[in-house]
PDB file of C-alpha atoms in Angstrom:
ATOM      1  CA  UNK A 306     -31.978 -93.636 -25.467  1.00  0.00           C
ATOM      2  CA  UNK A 307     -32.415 -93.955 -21.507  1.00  0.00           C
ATOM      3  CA  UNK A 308     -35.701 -91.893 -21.706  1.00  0.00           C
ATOM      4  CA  UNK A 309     -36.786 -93.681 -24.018  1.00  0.00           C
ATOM      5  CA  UNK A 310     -36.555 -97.278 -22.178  1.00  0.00           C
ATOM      6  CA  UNK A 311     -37.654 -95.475 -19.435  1.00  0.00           C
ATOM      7  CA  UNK A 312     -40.848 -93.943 -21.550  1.00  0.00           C
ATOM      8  CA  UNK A 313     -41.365 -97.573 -22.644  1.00  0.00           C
ATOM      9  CA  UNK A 314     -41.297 -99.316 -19.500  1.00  0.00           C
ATOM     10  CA  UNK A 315     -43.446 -96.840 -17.286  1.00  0.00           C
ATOM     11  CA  UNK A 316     -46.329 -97.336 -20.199  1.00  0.00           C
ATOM     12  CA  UNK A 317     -46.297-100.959 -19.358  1.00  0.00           C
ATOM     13  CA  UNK A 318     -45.719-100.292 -15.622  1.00  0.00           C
ATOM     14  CA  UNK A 319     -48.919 -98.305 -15.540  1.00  0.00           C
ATOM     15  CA  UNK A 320     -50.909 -99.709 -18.466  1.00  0.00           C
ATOM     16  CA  UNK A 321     -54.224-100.592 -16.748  1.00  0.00           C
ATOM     17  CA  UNK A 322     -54.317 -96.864 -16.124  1.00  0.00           C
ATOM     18  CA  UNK A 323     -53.192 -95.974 -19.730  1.00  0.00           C
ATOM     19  CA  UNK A 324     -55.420 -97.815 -21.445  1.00  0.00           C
ATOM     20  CA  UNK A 325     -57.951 -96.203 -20.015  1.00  0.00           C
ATOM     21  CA  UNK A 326     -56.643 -93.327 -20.853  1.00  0.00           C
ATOM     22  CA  UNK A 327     -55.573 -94.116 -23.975  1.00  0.00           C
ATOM     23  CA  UNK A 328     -58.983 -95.304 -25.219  1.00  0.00           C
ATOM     24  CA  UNK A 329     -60.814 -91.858 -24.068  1.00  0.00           C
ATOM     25  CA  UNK A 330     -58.665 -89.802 -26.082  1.00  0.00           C
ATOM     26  CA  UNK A 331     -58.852 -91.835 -28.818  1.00  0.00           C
ATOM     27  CA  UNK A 332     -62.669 -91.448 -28.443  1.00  0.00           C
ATOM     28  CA  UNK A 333     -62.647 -87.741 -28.094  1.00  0.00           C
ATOM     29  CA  UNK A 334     -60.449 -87.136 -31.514  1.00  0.00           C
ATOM     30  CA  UNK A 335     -61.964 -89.986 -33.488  1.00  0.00           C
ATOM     31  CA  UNK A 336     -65.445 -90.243 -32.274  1.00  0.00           C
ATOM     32  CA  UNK A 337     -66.150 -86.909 -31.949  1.00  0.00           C
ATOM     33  CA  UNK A 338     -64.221 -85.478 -35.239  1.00  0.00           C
ATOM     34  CA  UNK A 339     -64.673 -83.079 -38.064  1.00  0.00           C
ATOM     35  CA  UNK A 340     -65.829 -85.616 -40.375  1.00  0.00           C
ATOM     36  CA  UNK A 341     -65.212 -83.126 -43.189  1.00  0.00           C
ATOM     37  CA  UNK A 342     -61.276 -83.481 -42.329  1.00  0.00           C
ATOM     38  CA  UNK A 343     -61.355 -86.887 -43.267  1.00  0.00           C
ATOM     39  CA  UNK A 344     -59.828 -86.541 -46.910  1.00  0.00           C
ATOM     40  CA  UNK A 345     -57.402 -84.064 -45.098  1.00  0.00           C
ATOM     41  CA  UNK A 346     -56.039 -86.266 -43.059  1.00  0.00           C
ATOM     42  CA  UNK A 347     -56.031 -89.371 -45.582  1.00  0.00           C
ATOM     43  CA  UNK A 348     -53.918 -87.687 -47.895  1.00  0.00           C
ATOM     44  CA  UNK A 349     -51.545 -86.665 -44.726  1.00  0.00           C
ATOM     45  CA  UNK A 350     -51.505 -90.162 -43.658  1.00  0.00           C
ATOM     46  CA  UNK A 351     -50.581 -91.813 -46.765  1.00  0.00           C
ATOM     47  CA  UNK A 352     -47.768 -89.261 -47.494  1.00  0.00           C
ATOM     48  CA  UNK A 353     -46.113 -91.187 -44.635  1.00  0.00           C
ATOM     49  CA  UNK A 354     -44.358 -93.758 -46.295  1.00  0.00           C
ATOM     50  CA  UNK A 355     -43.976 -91.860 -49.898  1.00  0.00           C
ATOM     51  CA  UNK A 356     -41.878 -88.733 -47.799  1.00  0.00           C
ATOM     52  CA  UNK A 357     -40.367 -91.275 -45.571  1.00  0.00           C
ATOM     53  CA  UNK A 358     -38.757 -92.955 -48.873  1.00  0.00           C
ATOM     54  CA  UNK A 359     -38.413 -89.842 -51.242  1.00  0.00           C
ATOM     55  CA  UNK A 360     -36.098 -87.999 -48.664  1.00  0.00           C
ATOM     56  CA  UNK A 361     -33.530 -90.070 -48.463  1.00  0.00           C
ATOM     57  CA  UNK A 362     -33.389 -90.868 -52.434  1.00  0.00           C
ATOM     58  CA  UNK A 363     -33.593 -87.050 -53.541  1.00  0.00           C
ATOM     59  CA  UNK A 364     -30.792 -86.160 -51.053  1.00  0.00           C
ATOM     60  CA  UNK A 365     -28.557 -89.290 -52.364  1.00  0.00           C
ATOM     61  CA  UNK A 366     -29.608 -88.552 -55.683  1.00  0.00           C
ATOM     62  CA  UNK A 367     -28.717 -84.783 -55.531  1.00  0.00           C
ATOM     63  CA  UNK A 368     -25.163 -85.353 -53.743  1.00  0.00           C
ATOM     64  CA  UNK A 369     -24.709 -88.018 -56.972  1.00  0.00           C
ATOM     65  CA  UNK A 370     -25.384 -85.760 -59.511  1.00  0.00           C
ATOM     66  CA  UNK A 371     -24.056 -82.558 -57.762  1.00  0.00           C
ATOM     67  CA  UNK A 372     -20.436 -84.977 -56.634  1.00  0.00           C
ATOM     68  CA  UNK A 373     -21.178 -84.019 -53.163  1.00  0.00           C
ATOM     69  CA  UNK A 374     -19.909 -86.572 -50.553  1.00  0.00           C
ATOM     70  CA  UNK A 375     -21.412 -85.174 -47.788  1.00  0.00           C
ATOM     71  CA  UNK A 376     -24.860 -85.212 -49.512  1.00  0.00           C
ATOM     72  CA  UNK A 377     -24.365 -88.732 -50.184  1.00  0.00           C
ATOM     73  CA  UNK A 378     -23.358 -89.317 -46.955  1.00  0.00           C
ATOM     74  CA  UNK A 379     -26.460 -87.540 -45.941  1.00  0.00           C
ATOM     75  CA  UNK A 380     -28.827 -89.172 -47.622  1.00  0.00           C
ATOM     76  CA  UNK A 381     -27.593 -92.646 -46.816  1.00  0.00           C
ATOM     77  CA  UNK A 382     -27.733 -91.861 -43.244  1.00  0.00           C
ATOM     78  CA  UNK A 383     -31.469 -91.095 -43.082  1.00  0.00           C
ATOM     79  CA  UNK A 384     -31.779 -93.816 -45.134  1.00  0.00           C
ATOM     80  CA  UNK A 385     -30.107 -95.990 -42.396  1.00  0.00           C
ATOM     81  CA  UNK A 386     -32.267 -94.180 -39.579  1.00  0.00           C
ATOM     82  CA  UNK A 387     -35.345 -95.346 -41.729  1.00  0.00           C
ATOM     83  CA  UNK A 388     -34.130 -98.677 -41.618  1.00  0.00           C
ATOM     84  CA  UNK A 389     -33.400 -98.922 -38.350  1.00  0.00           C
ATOM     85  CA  UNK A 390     -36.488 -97.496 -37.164  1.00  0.00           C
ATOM     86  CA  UNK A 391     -38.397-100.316 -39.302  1.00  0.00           C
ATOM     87  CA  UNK A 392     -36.579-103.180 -37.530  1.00  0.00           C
ATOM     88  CA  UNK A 393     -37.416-102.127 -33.603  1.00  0.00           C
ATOM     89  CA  UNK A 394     -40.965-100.807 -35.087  1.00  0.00           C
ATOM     90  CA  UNK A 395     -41.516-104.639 -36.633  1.00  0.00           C
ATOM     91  CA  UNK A 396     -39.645-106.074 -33.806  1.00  0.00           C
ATOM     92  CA  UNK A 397     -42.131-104.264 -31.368  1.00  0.00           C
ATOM     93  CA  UNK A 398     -45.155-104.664 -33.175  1.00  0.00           C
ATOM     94  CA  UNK A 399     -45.297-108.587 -33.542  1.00  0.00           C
ATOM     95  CA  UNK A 400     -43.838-109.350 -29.674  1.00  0.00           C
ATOM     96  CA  UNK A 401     -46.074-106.964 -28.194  1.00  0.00           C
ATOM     97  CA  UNK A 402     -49.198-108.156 -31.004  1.00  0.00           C
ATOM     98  CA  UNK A 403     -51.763-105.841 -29.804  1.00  0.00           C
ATOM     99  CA  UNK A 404     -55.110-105.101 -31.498  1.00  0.00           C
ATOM    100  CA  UNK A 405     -56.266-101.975 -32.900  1.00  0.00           C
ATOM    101  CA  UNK A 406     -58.514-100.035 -31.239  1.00  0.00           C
ATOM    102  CA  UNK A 407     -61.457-100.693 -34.441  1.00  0.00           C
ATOM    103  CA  UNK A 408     -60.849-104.708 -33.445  1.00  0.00           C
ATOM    104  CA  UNK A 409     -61.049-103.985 -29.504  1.00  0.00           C
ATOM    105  CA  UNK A 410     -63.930-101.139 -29.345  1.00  0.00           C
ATOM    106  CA  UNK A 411     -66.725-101.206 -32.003  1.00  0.00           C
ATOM    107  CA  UNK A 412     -67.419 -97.484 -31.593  1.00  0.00           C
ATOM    108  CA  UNK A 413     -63.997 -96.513 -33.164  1.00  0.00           C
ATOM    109  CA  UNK A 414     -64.793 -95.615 -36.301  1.00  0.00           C
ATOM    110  CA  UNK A 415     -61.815 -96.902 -38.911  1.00  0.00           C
ATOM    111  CA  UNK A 416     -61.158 -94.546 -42.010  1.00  0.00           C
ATOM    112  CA  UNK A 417     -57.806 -95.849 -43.229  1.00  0.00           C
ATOM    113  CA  UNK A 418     -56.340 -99.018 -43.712  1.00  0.00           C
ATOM    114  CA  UNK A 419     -54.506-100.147 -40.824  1.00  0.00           C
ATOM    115  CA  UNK A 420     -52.780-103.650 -41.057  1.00  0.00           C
ATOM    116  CA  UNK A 421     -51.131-105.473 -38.449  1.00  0.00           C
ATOM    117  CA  UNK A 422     -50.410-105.119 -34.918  1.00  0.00           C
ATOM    118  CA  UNK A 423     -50.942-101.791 -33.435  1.00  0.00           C
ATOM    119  CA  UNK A 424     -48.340-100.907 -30.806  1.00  0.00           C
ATOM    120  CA  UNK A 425     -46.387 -99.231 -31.722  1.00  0.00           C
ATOM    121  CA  UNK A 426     -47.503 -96.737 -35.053  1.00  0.00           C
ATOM    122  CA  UNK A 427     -45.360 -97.195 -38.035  1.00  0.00           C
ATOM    123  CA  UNK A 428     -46.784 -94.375 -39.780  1.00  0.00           C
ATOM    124  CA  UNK A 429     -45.764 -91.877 -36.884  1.00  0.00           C
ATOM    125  CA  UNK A 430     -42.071 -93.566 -36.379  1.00  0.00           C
ATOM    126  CA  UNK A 431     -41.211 -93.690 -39.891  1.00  0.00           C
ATOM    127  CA  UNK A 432     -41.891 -90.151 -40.213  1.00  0.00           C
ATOM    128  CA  UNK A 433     -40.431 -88.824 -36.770  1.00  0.00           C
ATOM    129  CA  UNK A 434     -37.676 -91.042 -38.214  1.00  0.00           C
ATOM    130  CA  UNK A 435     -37.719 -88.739 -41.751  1.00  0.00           C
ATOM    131  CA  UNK A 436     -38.092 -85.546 -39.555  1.00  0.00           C
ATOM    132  CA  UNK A 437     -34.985 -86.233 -36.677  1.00  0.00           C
ATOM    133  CA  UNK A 438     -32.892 -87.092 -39.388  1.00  0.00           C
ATOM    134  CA  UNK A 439     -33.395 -84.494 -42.000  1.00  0.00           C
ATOM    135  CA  UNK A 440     -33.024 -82.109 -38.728  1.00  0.00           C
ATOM    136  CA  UNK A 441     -29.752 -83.886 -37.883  1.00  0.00           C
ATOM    137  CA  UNK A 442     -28.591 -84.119 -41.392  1.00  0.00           C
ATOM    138  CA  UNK A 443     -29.768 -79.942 -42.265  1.00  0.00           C
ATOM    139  CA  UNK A 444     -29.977 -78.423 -38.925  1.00  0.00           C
ATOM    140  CA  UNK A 445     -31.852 -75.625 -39.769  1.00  0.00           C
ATOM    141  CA  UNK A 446     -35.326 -73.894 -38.753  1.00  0.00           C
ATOM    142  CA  UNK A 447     -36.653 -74.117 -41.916  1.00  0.00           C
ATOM    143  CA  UNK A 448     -35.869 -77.851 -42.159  1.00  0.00           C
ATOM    144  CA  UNK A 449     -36.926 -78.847 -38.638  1.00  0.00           C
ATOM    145  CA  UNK A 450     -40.354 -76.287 -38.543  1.00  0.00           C
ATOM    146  CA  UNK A 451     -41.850 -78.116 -41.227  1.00  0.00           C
ATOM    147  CA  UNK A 452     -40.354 -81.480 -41.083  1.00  0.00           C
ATOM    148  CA  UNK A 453     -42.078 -82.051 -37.519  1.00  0.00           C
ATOM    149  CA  UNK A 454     -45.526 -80.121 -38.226  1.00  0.00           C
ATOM    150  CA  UNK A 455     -45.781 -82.856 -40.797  1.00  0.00           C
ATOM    151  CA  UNK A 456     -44.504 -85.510 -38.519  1.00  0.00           C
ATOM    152  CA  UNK A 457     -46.828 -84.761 -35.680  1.00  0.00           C
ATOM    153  CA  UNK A 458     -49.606 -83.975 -38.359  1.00  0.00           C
ATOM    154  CA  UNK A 459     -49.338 -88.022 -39.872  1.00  0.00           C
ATOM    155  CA  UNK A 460     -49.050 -89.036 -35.768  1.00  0.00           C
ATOM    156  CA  UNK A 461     -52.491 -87.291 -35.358  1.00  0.00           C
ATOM    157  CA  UNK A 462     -54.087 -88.566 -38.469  1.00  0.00           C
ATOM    158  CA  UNK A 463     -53.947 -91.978 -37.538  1.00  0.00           C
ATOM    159  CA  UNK A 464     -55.804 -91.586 -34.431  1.00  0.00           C
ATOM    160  CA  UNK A 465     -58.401 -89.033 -35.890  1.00  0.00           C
ATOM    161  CA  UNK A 466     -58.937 -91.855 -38.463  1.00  0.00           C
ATOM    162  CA  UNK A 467     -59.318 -94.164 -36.221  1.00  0.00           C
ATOM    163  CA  UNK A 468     -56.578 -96.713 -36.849  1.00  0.00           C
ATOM    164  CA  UNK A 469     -54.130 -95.938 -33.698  1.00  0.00           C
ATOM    165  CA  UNK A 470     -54.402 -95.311 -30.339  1.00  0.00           C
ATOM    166  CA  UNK A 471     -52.843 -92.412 -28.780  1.00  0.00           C
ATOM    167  CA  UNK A 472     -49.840 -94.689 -26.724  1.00  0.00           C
ATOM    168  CA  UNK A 473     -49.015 -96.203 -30.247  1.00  0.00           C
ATOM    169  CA  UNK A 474     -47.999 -93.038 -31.638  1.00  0.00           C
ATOM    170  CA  UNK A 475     -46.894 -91.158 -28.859  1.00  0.00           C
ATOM    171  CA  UNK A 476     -44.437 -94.406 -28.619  1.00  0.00           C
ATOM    172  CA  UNK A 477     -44.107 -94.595 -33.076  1.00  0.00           C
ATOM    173  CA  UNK A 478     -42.460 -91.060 -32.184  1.00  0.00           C
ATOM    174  CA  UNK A 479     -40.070 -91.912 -29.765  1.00  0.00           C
ATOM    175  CA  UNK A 480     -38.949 -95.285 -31.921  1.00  0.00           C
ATOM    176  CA  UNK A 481     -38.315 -92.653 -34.855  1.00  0.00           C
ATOM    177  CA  UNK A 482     -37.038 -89.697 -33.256  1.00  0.00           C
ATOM    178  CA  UNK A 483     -34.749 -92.228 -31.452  1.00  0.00           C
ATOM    179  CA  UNK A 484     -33.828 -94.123 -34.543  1.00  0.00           C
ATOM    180  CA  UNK A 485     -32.551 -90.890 -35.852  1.00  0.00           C
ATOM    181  CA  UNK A 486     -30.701 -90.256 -32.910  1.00  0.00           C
ATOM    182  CA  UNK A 487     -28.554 -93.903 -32.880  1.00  0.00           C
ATOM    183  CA  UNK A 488     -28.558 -93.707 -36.686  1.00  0.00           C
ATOM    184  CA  UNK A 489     -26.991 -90.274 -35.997  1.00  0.00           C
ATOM    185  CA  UNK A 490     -24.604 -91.669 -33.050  1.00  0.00           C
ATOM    186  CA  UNK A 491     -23.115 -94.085 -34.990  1.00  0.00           C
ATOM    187  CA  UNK A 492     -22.473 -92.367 -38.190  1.00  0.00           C
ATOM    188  CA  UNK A 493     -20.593 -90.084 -36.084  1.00  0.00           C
ATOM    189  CA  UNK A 494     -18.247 -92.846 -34.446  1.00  0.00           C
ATOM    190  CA  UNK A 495     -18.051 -94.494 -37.678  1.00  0.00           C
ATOM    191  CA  UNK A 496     -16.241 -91.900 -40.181  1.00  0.00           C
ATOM    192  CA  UNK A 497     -14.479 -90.912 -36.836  1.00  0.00           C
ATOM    193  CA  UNK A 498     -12.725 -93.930 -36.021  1.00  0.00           C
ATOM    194  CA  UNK A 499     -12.319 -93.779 -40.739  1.00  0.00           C
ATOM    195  CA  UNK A 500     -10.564 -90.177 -39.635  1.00  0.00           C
ATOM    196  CA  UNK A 501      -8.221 -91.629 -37.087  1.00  0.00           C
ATOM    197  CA  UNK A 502      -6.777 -94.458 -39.437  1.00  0.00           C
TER     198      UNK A 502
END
């Protein structure tokens, strides 16, 4: 949690700098794309919220059906982490209020709906969110491997669509993976201060 105040407040420290930054790369990935990856990366970006929501349910639903506690425990926990990544997403989004990069530069060109403040993505926390805490909750290769090539895949599609700059989901990641991470945290002191009763 520490890097990741200190990842927030070094982007603001130095955000003349980063903006310039920021809007170059966005230029060089959107601007300059493979316009026949477009559908591509539509279809990755709107599995964002649909994957984000279905994890959580199918674990819960499986440890229901199965009488598994720790599945059920499971699946409410990364259904916590995507709730509390929601709240400092929303919470960031409308103090911080800043435009997206199709408002500010008229040579982004926007593919995908993109509603609200920018800073920071919520496509790209919610599913770093997903990712961290299905890697926390199944710590496995075959869990994590694919859990973050899809994660980092929906970060990358909403800059190559045009909807994102590079800062907002290079921070959207941090909010989720660190979501995960506190969701993960206090699960763990929860059920064991329940153990010491």
């Amino acid at each position: 949690m520490r890097i990741f105040l200190v990842f927030i407040f070094s982007f603001f420290f130095f955000s003349s700098n980063a903006q310039n930054t920021d809007i170059d790369w966005l230029q060089a990935i959107n601007v300059h794309r493979n316009q026949s990856l477009d559908p591509s990366f539509k279809l990755i970006t709107n599995s964002a919220s649909a994957v984000s929501v279905l994890c959580p349910i199918s674990v819960y639903g499986v440890g229901f059906i199965a009488k598994d506690s720790t599945l059920m425990r499971k699946g409410i926990y990364v259904a916590g982490t995507m709730a509390i990544s929601a709240t400092l997403t929303y919470a960031l989004k409308y103090s911080i209020n800043r435009k997206r990069p199709f408002e500010a530069y008229d040579f982004i060109d926007k593919q995908s709906k993109g509603g609200g403040p920018s800073f920071p993505s919520g496509h790209t926390s919610n599913a770093f969110a997903t990712a961290t805490a299905m890697t926390f909750a199944f710590p496995k290769w075959y869990v994590a491997v694919p859990a973050f090539s899809w994660a980092g895949a929906v970060g990358y599609s909403r800059m190559h669509l045009g909807v994102h700059y590079p800062s907002d989901v290079l921070v959207g990641a941090a909010v989720g993976a660190g979501s995960a991470w506190l969701g993960h945290w206090l699960n763990k002191r929860l059920f064991q201060s329940r153990a010491k009763r």
